[in-house]
Short mmCIF file of N, CA, C and O in Angstrom, two decimals:
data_model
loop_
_atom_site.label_atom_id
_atom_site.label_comp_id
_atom_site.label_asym_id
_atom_site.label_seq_id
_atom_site.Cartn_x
_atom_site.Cartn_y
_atom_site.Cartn_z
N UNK G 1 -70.32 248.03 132.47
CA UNK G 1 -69.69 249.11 131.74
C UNK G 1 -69.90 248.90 130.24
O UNK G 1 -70.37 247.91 129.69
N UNK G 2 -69.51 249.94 129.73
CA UNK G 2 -69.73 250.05 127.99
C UNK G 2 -68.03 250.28 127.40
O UNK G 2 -67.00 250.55 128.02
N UNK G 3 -68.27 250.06 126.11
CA UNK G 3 -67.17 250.15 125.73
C UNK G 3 -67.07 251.39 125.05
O UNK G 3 -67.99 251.82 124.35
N UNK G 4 -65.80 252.09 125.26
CA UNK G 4 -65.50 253.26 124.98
C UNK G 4 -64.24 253.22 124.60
O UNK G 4 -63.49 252.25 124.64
N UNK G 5 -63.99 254.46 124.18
CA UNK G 5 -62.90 255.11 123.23
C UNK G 5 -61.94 255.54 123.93
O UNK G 5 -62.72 255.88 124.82
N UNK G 6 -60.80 255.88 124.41
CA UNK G 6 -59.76 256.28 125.22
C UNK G 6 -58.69 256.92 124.56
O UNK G 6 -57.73 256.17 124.35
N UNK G 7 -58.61 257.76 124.27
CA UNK G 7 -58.05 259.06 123.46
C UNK G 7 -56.46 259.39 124.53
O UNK G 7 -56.49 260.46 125.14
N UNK G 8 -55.54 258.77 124.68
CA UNK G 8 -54.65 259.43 125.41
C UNK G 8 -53.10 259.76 124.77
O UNK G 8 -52.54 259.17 123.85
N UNK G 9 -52.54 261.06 125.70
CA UNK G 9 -51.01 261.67 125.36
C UNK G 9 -50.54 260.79 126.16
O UNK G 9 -51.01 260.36 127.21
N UNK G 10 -49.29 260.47 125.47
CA UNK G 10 -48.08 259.89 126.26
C UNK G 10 -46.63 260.63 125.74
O UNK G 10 -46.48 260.95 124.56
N UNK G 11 -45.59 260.84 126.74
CA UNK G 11 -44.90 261.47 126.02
C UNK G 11 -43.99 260.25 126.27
O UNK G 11 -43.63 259.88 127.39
N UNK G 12 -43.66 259.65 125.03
CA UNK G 12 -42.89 258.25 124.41
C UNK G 12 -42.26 258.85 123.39
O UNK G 12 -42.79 259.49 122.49
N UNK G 13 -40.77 258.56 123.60
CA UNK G 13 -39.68 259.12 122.35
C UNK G 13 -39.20 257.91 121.77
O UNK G 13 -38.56 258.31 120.79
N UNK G 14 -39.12 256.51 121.82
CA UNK G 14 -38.60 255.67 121.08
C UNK G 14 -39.72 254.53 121.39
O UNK G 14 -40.65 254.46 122.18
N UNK G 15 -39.09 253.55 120.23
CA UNK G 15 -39.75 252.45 120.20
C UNK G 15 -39.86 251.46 121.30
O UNK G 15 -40.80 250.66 121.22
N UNK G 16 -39.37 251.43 121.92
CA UNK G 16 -38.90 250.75 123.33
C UNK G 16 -40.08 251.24 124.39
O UNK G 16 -40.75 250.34 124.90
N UNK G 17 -40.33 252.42 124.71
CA UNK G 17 -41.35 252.56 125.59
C UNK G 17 -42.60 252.86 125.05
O UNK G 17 -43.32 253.33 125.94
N UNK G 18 -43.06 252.81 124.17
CA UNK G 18 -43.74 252.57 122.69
C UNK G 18 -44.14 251.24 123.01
O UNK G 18 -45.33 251.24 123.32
N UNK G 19 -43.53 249.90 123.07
CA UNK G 19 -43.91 248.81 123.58
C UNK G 19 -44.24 248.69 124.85
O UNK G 19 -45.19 248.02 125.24
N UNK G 20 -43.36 249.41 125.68
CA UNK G 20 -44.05 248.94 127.27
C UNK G 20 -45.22 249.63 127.67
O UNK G 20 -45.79 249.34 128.72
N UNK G 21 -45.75 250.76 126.68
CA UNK G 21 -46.80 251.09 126.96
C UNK G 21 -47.79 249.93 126.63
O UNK G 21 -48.47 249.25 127.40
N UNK G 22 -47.69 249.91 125.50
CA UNK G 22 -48.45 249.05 124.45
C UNK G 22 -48.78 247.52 125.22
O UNK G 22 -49.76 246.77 125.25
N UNK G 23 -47.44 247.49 125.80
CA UNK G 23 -47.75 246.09 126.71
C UNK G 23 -48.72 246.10 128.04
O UNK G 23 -49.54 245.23 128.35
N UNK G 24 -48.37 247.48 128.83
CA UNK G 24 -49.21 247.74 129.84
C UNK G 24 -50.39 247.78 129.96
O UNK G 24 -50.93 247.43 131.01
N UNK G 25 -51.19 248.32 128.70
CA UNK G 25 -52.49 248.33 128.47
C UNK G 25 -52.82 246.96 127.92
O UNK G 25 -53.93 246.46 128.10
N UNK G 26 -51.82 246.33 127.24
CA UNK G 26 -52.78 245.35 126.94
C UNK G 26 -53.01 244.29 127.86
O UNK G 26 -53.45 243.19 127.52
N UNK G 27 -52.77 244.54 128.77
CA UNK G 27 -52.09 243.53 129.84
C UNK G 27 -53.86 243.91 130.94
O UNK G 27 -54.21 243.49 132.04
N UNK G 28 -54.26 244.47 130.36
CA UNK G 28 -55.98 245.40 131.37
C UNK G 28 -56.90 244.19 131.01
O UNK G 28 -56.82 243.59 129.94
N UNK G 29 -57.51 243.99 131.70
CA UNK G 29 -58.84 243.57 131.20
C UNK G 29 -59.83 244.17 130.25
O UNK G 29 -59.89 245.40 130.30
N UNK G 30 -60.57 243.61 129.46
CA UNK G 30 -61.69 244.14 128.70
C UNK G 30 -60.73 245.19 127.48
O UNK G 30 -61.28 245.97 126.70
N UNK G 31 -59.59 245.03 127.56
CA UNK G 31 -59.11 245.98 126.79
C UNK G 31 -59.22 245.37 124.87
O UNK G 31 -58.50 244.43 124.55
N UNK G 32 -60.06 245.95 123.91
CA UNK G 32 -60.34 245.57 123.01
C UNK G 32 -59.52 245.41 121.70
O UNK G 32 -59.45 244.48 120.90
N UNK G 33 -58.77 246.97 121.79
CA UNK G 33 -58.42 247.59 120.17
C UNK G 33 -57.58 248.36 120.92
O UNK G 33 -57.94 249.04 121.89
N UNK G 34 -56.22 248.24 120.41
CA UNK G 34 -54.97 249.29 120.74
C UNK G 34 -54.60 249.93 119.40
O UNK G 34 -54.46 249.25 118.38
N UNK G 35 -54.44 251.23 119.43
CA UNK G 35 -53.59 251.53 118.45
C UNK G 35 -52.63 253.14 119.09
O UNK G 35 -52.94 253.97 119.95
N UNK G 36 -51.25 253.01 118.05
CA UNK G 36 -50.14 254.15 119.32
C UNK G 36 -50.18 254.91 117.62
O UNK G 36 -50.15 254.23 116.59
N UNK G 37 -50.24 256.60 117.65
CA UNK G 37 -49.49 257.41 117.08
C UNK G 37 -48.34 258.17 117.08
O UNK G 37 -48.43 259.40 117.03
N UNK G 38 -47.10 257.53 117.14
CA UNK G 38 -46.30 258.01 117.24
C UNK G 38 -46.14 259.30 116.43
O UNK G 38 -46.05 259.84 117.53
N UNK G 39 -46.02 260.33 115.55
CA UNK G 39 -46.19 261.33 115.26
C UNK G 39 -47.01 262.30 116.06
O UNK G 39 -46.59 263.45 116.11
N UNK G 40 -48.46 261.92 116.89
CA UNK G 40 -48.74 262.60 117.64
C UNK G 40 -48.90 262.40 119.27
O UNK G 40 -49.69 263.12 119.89
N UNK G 41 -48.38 261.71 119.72
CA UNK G 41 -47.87 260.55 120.32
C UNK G 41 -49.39 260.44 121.65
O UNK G 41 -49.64 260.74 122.82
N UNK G 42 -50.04 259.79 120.45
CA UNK G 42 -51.52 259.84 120.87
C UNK G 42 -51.64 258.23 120.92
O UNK G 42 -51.37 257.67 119.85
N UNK G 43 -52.05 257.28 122.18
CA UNK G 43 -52.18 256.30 122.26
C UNK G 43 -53.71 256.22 122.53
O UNK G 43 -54.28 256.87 123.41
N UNK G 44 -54.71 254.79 121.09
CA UNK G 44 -55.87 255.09 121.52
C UNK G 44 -56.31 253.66 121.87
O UNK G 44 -55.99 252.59 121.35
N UNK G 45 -56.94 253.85 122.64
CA UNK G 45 -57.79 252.36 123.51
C UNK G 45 -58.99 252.60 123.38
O UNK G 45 -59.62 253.64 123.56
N UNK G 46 -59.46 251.14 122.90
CA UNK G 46 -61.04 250.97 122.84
C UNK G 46 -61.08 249.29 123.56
O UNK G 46 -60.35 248.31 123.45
N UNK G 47 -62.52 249.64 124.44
CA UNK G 47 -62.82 248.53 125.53
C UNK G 47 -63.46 249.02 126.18
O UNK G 47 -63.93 250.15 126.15
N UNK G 48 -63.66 247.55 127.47
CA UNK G 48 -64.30 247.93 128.50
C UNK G 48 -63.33 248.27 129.62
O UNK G 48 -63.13 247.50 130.56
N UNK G 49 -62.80 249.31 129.50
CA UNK G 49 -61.58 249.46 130.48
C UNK G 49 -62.04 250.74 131.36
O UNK G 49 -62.63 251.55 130.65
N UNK G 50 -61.95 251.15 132.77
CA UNK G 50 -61.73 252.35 133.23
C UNK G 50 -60.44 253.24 132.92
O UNK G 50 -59.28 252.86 133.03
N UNK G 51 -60.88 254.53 132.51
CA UNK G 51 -59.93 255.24 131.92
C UNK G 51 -58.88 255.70 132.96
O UNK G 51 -57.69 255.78 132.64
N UNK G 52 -59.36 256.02 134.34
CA UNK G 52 -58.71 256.27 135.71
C UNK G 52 -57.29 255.55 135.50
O UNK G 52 -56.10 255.86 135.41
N UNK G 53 -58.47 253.88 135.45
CA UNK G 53 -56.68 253.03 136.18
C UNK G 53 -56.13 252.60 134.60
O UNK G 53 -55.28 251.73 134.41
N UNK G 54 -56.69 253.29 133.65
CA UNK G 54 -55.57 253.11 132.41
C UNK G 54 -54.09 253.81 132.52
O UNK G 54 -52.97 253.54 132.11
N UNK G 55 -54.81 255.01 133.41
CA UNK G 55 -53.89 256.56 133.32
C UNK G 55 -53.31 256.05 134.01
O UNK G 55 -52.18 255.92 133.55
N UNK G 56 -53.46 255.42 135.41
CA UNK G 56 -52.80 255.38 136.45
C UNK G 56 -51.61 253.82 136.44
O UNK G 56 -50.80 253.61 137.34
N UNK G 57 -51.79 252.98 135.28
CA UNK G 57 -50.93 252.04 135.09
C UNK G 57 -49.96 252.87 133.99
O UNK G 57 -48.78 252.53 134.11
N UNK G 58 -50.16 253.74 133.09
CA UNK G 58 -49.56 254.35 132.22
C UNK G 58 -49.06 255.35 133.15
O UNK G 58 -47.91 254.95 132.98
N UNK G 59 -48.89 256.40 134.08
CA UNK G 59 -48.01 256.70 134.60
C UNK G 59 -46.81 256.33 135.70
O UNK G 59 -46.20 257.18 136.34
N UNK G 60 -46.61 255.03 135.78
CA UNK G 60 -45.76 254.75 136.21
C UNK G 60 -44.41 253.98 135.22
O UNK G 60 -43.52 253.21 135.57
N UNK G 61 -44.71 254.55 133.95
CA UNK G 61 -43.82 254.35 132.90
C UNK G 61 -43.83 255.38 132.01
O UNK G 61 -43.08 255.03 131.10
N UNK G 62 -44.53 257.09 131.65
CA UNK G 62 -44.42 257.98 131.55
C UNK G 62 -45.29 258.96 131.50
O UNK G 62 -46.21 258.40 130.91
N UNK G 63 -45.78 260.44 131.79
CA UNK G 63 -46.29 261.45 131.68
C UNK G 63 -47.18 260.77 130.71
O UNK G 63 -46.78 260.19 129.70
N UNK G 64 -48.58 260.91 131.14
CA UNK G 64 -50.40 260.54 130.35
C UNK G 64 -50.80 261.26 130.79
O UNK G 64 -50.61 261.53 131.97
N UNK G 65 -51.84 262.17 129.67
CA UNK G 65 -52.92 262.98 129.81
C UNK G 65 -53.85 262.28 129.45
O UNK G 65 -53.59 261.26 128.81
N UNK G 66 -55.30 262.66 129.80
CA UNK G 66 -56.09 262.09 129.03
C UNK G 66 -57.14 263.34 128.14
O UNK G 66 -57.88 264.19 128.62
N UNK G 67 -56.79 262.98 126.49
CA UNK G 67 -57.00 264.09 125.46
C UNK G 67 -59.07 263.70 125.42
O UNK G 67 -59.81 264.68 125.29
N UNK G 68 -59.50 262.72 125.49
CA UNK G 68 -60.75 262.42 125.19
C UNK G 68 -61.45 260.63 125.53
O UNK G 68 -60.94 259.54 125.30
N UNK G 69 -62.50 260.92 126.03
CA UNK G 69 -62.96 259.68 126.48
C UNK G 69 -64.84 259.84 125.71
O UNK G 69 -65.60 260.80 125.75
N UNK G 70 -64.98 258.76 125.22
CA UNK G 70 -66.45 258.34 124.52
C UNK G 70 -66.51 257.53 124.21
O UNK G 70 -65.50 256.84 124.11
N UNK G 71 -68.10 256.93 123.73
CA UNK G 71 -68.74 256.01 122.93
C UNK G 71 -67.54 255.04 122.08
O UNK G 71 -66.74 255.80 121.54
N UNK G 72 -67.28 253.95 121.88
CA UNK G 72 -66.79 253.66 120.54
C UNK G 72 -67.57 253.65 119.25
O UNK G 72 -68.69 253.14 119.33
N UNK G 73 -67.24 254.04 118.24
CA UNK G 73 -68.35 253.92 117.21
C UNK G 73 -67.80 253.00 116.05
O UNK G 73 -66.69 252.91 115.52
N UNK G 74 -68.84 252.45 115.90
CA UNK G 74 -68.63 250.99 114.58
C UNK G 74 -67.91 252.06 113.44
O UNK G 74 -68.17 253.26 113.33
N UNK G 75 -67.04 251.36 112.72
CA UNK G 75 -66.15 252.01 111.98
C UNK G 75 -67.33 252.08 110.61
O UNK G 75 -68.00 251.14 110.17
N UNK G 76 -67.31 253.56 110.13
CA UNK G 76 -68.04 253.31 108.48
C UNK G 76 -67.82 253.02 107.53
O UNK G 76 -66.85 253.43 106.89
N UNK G 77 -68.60 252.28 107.16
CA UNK G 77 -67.76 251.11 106.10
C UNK G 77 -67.66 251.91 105.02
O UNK G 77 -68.83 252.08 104.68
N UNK G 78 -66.66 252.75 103.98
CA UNK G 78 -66.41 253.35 103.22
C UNK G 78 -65.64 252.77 101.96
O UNK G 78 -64.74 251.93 101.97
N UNK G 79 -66.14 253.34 101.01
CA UNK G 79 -65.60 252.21 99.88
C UNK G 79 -64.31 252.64 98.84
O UNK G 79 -64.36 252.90 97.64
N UNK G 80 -63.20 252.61 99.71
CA UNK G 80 -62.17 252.86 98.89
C UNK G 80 -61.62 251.99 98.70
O UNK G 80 -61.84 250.88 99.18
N UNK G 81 -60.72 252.33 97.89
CA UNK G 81 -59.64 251.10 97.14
C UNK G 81 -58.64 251.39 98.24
O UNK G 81 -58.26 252.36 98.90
N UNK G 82 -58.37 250.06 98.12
CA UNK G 82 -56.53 250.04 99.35
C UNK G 82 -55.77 250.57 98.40
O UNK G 82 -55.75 250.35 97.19
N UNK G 83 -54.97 251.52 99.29
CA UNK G 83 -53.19 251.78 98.55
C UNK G 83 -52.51 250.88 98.36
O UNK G 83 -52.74 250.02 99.22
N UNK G 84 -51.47 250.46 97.40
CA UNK G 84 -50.59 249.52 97.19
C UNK G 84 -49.37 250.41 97.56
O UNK G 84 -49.04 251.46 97.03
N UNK G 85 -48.83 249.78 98.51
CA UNK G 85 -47.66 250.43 98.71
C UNK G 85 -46.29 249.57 97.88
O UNK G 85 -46.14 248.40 97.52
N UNK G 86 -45.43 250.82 97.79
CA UNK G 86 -44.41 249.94 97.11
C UNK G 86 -43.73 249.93 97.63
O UNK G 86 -43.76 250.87 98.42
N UNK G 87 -42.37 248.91 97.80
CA UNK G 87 -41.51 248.47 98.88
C UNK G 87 -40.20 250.07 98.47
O UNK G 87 -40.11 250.62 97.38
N UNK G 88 -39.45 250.41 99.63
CA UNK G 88 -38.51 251.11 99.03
C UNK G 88 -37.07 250.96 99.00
O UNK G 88 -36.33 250.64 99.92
N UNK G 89 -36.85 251.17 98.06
CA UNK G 89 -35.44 250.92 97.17
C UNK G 89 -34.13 251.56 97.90
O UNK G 89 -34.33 252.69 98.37
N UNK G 90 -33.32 251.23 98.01
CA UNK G 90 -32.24 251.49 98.45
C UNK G 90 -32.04 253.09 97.28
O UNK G 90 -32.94 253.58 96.58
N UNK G 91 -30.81 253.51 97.38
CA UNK G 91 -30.28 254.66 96.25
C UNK G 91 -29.18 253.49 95.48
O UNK G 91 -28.65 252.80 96.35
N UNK G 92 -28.79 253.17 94.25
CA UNK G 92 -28.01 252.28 93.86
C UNK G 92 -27.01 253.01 93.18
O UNK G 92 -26.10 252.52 92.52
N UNK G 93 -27.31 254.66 93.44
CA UNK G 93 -26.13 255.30 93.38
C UNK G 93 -24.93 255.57 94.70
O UNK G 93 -23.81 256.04 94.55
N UNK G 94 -25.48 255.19 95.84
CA UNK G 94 -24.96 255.72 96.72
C UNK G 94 -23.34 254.38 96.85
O UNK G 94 -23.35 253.20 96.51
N UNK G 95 -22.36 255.04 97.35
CA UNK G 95 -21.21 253.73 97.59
C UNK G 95 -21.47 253.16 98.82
O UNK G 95 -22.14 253.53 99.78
N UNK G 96 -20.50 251.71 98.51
CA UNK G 96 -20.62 251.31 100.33
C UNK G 96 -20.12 251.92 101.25
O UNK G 96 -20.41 251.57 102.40
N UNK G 97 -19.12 253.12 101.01
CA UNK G 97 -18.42 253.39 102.49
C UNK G 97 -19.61 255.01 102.96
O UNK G 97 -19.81 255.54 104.05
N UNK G 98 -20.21 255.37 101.40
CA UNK G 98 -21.28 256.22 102.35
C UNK G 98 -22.16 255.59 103.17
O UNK G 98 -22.50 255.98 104.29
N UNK G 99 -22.60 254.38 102.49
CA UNK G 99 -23.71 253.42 103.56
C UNK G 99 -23.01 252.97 105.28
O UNK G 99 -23.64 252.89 106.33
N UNK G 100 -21.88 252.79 105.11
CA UNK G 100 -20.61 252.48 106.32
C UNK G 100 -21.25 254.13 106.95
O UNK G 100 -22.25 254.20 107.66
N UNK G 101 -20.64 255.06 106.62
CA UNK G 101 -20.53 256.45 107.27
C UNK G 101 -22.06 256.65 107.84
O UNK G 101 -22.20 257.34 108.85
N UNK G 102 -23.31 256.02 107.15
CA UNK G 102 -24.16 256.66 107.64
C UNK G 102 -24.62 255.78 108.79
O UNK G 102 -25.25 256.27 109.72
N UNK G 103 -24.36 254.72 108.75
CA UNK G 103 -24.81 253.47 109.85
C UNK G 103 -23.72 254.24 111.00
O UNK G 103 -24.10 254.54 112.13
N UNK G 104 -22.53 254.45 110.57
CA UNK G 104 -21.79 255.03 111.84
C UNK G 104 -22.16 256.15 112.43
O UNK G 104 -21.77 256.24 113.60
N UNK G 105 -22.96 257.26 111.92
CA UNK G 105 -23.54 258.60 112.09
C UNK G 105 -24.27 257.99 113.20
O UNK G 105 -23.85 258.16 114.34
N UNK G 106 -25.51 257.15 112.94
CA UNK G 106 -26.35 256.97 113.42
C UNK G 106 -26.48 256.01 114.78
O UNK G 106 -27.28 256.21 115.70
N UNK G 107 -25.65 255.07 114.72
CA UNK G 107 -25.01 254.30 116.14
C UNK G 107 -23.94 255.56 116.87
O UNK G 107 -23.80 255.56 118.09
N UNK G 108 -23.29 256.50 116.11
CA UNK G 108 -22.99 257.41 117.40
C UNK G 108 -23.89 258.80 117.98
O UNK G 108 -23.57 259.75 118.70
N UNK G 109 -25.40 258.34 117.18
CA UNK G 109 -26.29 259.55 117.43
C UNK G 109 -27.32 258.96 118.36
O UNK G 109 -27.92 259.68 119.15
N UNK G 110 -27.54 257.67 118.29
CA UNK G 110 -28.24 256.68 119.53
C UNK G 110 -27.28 256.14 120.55
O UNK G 110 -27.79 255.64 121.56
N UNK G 111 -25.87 256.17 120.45
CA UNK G 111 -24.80 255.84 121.43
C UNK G 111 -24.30 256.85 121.90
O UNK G 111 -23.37 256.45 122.61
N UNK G 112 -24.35 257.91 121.93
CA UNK G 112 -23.52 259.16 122.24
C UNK G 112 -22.58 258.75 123.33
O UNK G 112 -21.65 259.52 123.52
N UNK G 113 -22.66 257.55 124.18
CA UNK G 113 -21.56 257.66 125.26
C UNK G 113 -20.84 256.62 125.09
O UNK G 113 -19.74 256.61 125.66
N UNK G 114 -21.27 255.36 124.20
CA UNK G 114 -20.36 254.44 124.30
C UNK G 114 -19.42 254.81 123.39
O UNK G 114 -19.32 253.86 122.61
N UNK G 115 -18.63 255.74 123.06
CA UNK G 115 -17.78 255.47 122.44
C UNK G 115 -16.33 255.32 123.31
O UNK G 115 -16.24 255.50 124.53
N UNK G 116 -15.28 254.96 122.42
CA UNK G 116 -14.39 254.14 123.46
C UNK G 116 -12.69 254.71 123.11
O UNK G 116 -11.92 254.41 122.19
N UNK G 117 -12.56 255.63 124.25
CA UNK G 117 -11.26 256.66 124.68
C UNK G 117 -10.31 255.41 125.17
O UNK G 117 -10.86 254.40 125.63
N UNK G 118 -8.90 255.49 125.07
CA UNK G 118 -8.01 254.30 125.83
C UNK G 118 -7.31 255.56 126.01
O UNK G 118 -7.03 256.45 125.20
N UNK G 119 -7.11 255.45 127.22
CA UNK G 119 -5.45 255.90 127.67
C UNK G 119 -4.38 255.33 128.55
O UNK G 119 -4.57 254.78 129.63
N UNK G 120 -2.94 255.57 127.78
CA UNK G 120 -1.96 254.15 128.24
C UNK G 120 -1.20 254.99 128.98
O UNK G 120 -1.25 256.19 128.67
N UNK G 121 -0.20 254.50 130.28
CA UNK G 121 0.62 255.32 131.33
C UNK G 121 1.78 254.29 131.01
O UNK G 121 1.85 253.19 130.48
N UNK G 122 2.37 254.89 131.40
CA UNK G 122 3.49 254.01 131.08
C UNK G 122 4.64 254.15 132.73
O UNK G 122 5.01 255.05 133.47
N UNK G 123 4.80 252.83 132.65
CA UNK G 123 5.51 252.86 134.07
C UNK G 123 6.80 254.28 134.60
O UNK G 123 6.97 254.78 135.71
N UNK G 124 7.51 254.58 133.23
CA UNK G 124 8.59 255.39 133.14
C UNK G 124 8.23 256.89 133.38
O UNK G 124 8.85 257.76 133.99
N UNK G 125 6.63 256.93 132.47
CA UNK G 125 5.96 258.56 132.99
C UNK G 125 5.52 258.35 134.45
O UNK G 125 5.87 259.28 135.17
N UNK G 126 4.96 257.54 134.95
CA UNK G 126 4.27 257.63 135.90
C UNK G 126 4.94 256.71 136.90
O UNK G 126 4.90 255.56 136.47
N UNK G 127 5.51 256.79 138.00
CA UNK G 127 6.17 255.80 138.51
C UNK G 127 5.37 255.00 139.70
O UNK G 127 5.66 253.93 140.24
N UNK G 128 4.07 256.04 139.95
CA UNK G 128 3.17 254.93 140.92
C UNK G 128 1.98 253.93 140.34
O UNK G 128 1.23 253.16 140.94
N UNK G 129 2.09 254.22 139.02
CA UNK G 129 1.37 253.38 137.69
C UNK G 129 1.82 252.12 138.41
O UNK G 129 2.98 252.08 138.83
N UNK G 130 0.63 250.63 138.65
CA UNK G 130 0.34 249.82 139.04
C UNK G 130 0.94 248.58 137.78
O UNK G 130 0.29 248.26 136.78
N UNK G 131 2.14 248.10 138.09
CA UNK G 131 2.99 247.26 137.75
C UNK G 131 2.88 245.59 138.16
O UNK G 131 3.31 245.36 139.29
N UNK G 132 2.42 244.49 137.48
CA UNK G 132 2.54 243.51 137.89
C UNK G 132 4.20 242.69 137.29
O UNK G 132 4.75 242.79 136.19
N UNK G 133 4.50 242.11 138.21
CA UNK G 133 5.76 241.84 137.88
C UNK G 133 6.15 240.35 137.67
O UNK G 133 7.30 240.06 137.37
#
């Protein structure tokens, strides 16, 4: 076999199956060069891999199409300057209890169910309420 390009959809919503994809394929033989786009949630493989049983180990952890299969081609060596990225800054206007409120937004927008209801009976309302004595 030759090594080729493997162009595939996965429909992956978090980082978590994002890795077990990522792990599944790499886990193939001959498998060369991984890279995942999450924005287009385009996972691409380059190797000597069959694209069949790529699909077919990737659907038993979620919905794969396959968008394009070819040649790999040597990358062209193009002569730009690297970006320097700059690290980013917090807001040093913002207070701590907005930083509190927004960490809490966001653990009850990835937790939606753990949050935690108590309700107390009391022997006097309820008289078959379970009493140790």
């Amino acid at each position: 076999m030759e090594i080729k390009k493997i162009i595939l959809k996965l429909d992956v919503f978090d980082d978590k199956a994002k890795q077990k994809a990522m792990k599944i394929v790499s886990s193939l033989p001959g498998v060369t060069s991984i890279s995942m786009d999450m924005k287009d949630k385009k996972l691409t493989v380059i190797g000597d891999v069959d694209p069949v049983s790529t699909v077919g180990k990737l659907r038993k952890l979620c919905r794969t199409e396959i968008v394009s299969v070819g040649p790999a081609k040597e990358p062209e060596k193009k002569k730009e300057e690297p970006k320097k990225e700059e690290p980013k800054k917090q807001d040093p206007k913002k207070k701590p209890e907005d930083q509190v409120a927004d960490l809490v937004k966001a653990y009850q927008a990835y937790n939606p169910y753990y949050t935690t209801h108590y309700y107390v009976r009391s022997v006097e309302e309820d008289p078959n309420a379970c009493v140790i004595c």
